[in-house]
PDB file of C-alpha atoms in Angstrom:
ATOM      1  CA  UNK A   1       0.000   0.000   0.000  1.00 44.00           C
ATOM      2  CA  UNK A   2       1.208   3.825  -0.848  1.00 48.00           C
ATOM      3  CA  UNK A   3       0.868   6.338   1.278  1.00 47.00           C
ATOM      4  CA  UNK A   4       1.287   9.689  -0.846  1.00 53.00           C
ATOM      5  CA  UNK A   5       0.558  11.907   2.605  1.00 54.00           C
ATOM      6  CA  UNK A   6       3.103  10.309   4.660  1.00 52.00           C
ATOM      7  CA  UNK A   7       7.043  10.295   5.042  1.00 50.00           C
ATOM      8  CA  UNK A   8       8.449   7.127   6.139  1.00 49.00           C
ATOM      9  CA  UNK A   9      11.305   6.493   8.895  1.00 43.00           C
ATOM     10  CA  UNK A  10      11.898   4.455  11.626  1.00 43.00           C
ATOM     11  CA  UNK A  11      11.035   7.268  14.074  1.00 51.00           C
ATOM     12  CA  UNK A  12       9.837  10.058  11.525  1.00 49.00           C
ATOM     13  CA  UNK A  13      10.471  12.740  14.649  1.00 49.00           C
ATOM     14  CA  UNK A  14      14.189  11.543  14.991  1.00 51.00           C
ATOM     15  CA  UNK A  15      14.598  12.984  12.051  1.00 50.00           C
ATOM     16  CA  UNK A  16      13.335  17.096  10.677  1.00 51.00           C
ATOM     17  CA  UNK A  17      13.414  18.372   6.937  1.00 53.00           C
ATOM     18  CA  UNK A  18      15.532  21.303   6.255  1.00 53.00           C
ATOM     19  CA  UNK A  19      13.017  23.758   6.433  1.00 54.00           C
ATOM     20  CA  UNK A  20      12.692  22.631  10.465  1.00 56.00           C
ATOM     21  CA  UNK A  21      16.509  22.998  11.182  1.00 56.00           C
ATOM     22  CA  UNK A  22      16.771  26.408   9.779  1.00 55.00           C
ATOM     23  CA  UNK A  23      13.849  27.143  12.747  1.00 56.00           C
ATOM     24  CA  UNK A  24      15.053  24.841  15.885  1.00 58.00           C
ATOM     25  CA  UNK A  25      18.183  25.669  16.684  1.00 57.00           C
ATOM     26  CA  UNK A  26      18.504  23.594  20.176  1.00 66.00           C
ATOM     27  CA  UNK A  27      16.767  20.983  21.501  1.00 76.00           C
ATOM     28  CA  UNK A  28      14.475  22.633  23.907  1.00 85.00           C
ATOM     29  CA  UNK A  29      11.654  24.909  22.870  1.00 89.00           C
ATOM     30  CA  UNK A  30      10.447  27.695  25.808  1.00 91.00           C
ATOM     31  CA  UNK A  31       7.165  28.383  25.987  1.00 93.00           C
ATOM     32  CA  UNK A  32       6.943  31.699  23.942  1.00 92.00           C
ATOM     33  CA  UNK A  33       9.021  29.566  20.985  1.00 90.00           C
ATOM     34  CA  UNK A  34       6.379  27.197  20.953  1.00 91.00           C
ATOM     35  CA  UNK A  35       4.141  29.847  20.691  1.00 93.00           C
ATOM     36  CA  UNK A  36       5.711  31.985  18.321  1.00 91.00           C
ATOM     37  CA  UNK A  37       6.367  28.555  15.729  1.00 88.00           C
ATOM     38  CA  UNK A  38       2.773  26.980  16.525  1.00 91.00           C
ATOM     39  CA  UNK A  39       0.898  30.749  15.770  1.00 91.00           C
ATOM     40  CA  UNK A  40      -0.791  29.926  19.112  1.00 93.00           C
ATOM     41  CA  UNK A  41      -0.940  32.633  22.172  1.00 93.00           C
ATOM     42  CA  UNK A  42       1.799  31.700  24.957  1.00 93.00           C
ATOM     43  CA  UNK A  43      -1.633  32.104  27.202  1.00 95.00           C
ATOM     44  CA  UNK A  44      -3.305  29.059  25.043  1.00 95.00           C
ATOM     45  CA  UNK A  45       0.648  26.776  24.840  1.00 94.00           C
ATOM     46  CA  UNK A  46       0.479  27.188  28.566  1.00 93.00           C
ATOM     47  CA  UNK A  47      -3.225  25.875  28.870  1.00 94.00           C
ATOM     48  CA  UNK A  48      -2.184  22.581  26.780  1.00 94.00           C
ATOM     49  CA  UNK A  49       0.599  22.126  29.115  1.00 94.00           C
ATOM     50  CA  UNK A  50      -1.351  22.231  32.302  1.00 92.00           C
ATOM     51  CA  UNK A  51      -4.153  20.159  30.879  1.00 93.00           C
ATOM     52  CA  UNK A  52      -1.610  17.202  29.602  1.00 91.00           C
ATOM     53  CA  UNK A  53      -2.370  17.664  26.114  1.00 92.00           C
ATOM     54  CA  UNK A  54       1.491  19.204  25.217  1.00 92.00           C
ATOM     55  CA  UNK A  55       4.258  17.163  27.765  1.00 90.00           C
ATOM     56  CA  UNK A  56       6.196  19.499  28.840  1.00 91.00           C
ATOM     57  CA  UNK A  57       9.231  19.628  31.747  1.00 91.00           C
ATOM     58  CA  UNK A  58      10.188  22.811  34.401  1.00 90.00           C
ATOM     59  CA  UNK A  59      13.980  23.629  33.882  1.00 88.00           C
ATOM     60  CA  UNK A  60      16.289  25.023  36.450  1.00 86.00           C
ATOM     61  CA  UNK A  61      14.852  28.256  36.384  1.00 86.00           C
ATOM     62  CA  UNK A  62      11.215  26.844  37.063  1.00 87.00           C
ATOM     63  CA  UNK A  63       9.596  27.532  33.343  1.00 90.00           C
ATOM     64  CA  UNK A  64       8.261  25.400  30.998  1.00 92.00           C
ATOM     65  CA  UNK A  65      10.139  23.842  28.426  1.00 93.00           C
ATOM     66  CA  UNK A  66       9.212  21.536  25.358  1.00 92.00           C
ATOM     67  CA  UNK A  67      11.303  19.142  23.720  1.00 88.00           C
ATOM     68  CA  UNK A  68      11.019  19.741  19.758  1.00 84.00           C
ATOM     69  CA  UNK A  69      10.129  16.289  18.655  1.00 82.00           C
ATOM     70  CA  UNK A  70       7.271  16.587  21.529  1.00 87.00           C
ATOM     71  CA  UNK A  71       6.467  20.140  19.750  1.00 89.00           C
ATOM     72  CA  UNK A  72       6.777  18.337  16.415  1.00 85.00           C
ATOM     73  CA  UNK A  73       4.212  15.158  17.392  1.00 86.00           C
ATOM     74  CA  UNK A  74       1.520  17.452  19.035  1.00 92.00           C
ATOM     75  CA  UNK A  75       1.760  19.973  15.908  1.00 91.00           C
ATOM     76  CA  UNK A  76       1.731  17.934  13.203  1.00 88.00           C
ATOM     77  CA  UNK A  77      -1.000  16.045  14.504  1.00 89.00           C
ATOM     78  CA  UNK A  78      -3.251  19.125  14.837  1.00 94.00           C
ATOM     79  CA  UNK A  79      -6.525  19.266  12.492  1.00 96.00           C
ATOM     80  CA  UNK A  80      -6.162  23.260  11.163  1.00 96.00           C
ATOM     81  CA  UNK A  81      -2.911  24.798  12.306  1.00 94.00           C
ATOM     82  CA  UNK A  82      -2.177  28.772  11.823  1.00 93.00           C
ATOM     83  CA  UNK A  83      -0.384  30.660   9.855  1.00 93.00           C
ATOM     84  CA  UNK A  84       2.765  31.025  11.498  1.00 89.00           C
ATOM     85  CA  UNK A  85       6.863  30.529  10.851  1.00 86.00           C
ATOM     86  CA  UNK A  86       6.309  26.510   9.759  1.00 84.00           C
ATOM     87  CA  UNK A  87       3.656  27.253   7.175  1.00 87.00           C
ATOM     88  CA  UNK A  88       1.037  28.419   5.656  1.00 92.00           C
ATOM     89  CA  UNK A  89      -2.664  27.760   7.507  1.00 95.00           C
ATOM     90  CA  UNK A  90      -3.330  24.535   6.865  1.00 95.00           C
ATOM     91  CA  UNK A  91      -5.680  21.400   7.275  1.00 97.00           C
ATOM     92  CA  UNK A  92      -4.319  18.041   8.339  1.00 95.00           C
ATOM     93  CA  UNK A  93      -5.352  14.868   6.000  1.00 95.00           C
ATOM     94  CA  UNK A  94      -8.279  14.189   8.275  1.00 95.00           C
ATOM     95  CA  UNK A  95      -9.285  17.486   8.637  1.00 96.00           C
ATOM     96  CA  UNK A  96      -9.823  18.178   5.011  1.00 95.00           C
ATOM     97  CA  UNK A  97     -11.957  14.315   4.628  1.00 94.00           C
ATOM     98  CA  UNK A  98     -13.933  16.021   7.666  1.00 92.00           C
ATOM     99  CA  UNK A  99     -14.314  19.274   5.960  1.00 91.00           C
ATOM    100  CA  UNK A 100     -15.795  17.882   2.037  1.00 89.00           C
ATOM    101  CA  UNK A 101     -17.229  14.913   3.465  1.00 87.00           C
ATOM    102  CA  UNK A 102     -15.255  12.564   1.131  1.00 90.00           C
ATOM    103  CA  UNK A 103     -13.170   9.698   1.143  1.00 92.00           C
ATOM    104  CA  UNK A 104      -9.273   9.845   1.381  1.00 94.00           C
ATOM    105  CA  UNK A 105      -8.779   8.523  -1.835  1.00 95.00           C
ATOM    106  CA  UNK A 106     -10.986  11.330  -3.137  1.00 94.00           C
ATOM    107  CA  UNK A 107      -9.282  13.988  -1.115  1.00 95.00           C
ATOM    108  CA  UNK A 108      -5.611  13.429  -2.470  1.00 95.00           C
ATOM    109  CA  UNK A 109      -6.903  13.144  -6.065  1.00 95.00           C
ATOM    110  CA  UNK A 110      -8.678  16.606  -5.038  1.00 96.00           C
ATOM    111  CA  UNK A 111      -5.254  18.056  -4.076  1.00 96.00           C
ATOM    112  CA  UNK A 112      -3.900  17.461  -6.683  1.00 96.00           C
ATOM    113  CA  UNK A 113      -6.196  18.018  -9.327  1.00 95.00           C
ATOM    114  CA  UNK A 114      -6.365  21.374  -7.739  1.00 95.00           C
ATOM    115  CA  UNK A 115      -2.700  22.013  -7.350  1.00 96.00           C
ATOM    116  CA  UNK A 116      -3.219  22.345  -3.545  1.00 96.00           C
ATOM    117  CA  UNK A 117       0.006  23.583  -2.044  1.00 96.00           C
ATOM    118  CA  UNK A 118       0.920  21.243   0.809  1.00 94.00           C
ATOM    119  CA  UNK A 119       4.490  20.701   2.692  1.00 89.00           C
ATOM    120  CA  UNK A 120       4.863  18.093   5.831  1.00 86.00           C
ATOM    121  CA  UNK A 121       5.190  18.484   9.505  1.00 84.00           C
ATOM    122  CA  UNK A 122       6.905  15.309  10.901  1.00 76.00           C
ATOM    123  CA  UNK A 123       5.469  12.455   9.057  1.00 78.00           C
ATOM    124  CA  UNK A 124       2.097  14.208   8.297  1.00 87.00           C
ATOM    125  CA  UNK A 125       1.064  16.380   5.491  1.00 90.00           C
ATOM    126  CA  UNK A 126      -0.610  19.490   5.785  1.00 93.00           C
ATOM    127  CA  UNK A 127      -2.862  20.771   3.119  1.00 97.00           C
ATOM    128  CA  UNK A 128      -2.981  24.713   2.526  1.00 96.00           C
ATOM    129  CA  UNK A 129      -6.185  26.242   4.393  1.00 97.00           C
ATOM    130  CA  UNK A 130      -7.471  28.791   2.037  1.00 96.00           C
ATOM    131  CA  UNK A 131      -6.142  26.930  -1.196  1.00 96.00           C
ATOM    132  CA  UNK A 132      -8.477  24.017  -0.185  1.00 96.00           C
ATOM    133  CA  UNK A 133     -11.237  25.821   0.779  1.00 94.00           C
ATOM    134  CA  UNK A 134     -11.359  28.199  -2.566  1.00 93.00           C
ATOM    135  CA  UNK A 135     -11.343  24.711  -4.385  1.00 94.00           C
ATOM    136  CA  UNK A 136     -13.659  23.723  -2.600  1.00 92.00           C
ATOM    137  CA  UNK A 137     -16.317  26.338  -2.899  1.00 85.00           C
ATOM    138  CA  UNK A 138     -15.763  25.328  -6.837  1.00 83.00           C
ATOM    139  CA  UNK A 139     -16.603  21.424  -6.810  1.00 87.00           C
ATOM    140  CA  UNK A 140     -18.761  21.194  -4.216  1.00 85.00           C
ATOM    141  CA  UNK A 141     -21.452  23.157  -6.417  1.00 79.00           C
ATOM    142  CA  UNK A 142     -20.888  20.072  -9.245  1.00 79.00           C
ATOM    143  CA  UNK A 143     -22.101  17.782  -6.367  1.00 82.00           C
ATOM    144  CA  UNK A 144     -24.977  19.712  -5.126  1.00 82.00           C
ATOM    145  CA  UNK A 145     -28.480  19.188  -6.222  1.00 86.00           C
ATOM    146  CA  UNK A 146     -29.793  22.698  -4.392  1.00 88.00           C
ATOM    147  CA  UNK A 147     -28.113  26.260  -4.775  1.00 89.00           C
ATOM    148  CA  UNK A 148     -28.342  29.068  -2.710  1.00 88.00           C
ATOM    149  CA  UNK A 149     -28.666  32.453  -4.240  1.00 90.00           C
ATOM    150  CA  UNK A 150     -25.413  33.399  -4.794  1.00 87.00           C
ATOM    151  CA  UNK A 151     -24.462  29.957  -5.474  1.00 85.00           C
ATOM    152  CA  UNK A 152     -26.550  30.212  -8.424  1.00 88.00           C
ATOM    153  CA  UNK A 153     -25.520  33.824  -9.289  1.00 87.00           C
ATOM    154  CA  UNK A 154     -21.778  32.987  -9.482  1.00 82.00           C
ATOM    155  CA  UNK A 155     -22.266  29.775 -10.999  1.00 81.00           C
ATOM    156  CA  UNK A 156     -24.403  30.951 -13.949  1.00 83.00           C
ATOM    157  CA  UNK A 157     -23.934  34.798 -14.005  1.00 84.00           C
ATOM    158  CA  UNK A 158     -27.744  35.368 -13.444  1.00 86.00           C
ATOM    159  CA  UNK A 159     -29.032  38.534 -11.932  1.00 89.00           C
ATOM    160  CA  UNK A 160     -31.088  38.245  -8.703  1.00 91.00           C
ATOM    161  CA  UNK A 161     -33.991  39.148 -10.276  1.00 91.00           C
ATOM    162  CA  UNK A 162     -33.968  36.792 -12.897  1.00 90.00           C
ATOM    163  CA  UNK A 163     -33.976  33.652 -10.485  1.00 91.00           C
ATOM    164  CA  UNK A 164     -36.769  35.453  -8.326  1.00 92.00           C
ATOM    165  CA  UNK A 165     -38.993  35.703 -11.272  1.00 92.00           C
ATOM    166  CA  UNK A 166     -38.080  32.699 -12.845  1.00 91.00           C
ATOM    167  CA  UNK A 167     -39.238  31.001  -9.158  1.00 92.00           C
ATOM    168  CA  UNK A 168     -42.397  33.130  -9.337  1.00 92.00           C
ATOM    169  CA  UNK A 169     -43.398  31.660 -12.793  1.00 92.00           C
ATOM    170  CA  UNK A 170     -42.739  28.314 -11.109  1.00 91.00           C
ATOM    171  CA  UNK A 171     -39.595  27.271 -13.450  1.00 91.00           C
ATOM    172  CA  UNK A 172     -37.529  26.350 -10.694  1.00 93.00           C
ATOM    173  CA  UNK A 173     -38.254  24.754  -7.698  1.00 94.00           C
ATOM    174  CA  UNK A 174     -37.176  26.488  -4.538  1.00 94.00           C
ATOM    175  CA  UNK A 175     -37.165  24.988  -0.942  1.00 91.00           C
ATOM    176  CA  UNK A 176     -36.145  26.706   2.393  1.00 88.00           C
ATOM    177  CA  UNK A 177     -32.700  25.064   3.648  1.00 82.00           C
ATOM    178  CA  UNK A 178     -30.993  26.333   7.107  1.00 77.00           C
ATOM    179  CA  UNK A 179     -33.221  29.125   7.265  1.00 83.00           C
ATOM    180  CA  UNK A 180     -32.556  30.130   3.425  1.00 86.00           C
ATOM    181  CA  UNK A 181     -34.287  29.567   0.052  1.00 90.00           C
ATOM    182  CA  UNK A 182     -32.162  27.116  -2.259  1.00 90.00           C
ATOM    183  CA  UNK A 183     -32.958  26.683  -6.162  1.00 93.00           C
ATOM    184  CA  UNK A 184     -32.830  23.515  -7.920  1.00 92.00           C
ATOM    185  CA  UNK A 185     -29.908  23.074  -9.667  1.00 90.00           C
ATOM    186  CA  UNK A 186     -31.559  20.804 -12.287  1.00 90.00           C
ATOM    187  CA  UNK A 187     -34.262  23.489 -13.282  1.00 91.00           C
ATOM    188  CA  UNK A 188     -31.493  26.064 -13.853  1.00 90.00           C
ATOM    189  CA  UNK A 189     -29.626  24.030 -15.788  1.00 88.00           C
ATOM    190  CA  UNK A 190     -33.034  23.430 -18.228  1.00 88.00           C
ATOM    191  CA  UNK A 191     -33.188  26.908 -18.616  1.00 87.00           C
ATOM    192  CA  UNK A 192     -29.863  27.872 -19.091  1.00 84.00           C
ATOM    193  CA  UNK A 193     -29.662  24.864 -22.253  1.00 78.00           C
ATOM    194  CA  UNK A 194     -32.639  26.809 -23.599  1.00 69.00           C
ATOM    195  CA  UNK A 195     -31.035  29.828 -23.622  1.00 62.00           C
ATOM    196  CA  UNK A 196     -33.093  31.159 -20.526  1.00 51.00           C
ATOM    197  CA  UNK A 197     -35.759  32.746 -21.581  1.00 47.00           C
ATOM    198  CA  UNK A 198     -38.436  33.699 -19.100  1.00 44.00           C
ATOM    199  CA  UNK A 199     -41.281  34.184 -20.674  1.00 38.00           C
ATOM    200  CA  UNK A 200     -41.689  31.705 -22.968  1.00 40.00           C
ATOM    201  CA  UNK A 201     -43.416  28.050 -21.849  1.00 40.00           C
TER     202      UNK A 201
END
């Protein structure tokens, strides 16, 4: 089996990619390093200390410190990380399936039939943030049988008006969704095909 979103070593956090040693220098990350590579608030580093979720060790001096493959495991296993020193914003492999609902299979071919910028954090692959979620926006309208307004507006450069009249003359079908109205996709595409006239039966 091939795993196109994973780097393989014994230990992947024995080991760090260029781009890491140019930012750890030592072995030991303080507190406000964590903070300042993670794009997290010393305030919110300090909470994930005292609740277990980052393990972290007092030095001589009494503070906090983290050791960077600790920093590395907890990081890279995060589902949407910040933009901050290591990268872009990003969502993890997981996150992303989460976030369109589909299968991993689906998601990689996604990324990279969308050129999705990506880069690793240990053995893990992060997925650019905004990247994804701009492609997204795109597909998911393929897969959807009901649009909302602008939705349909974008899609098929149709003024507002049009699609309210066309949904008063009862040539699309229109159905409240979260509080919203949301226009069959189908019926637009009729119209559209037949040039999209309105008045016309």
């Amino acid at each position: 089996m091939i795993y196109n979103n994973k780097k393989h070593f014994y230990d992947p956090y024995d080991s760090l990619d260029a781009e890491w040693k140019a930012k750890l220098s030592h072995e030991m990350l303080s507190v406000g390093e964590a903070a300042r590579l993670s794009g997290f608030s010393r305030q919110y580093i300090n909470k994930l200390i005292a609740n277990g979720i980052i393990d972290a060790k007092k030095n001589n001096d009494g503070n906090y410190v983290i050791a960077w493959k600790k920093f590395v495991r907890w990081f890279s296993a995060l589902p949407i990380t910040l933009t901050s020193p290591i990268g872009y914003a990003s969502y993890s492999l997981k996150e992303l399936m989460r976030y369109t609902g589909m299968s991993r299979c689906w998601v990689l071919k996604f990324a990279i039939r969308n050129s999705i910028p990506s880069y690793y954090v240990g053995m893990y692959r992060r997925f650019c943030k905004s990247a994804c979620e701009e492609a997204w926006k795109r597909e998911s309208i393929a897969l959807k049988r009901w649009l909302s307004l602008e939705e349909v507006c974008t899609l098929f450069d149709i003024d507002e008006e049009v699609i309210f009249a066309l949904a008063a003359l009862h040539r699309i079908r229109v159905k409240r969704h979260n509080k919203s109205q949301v226009y069959n996709k189908v019926d637009i595409l009729t119209i559209v095909k037949k040039g999209g006239t309105l008045c016309h039966k």
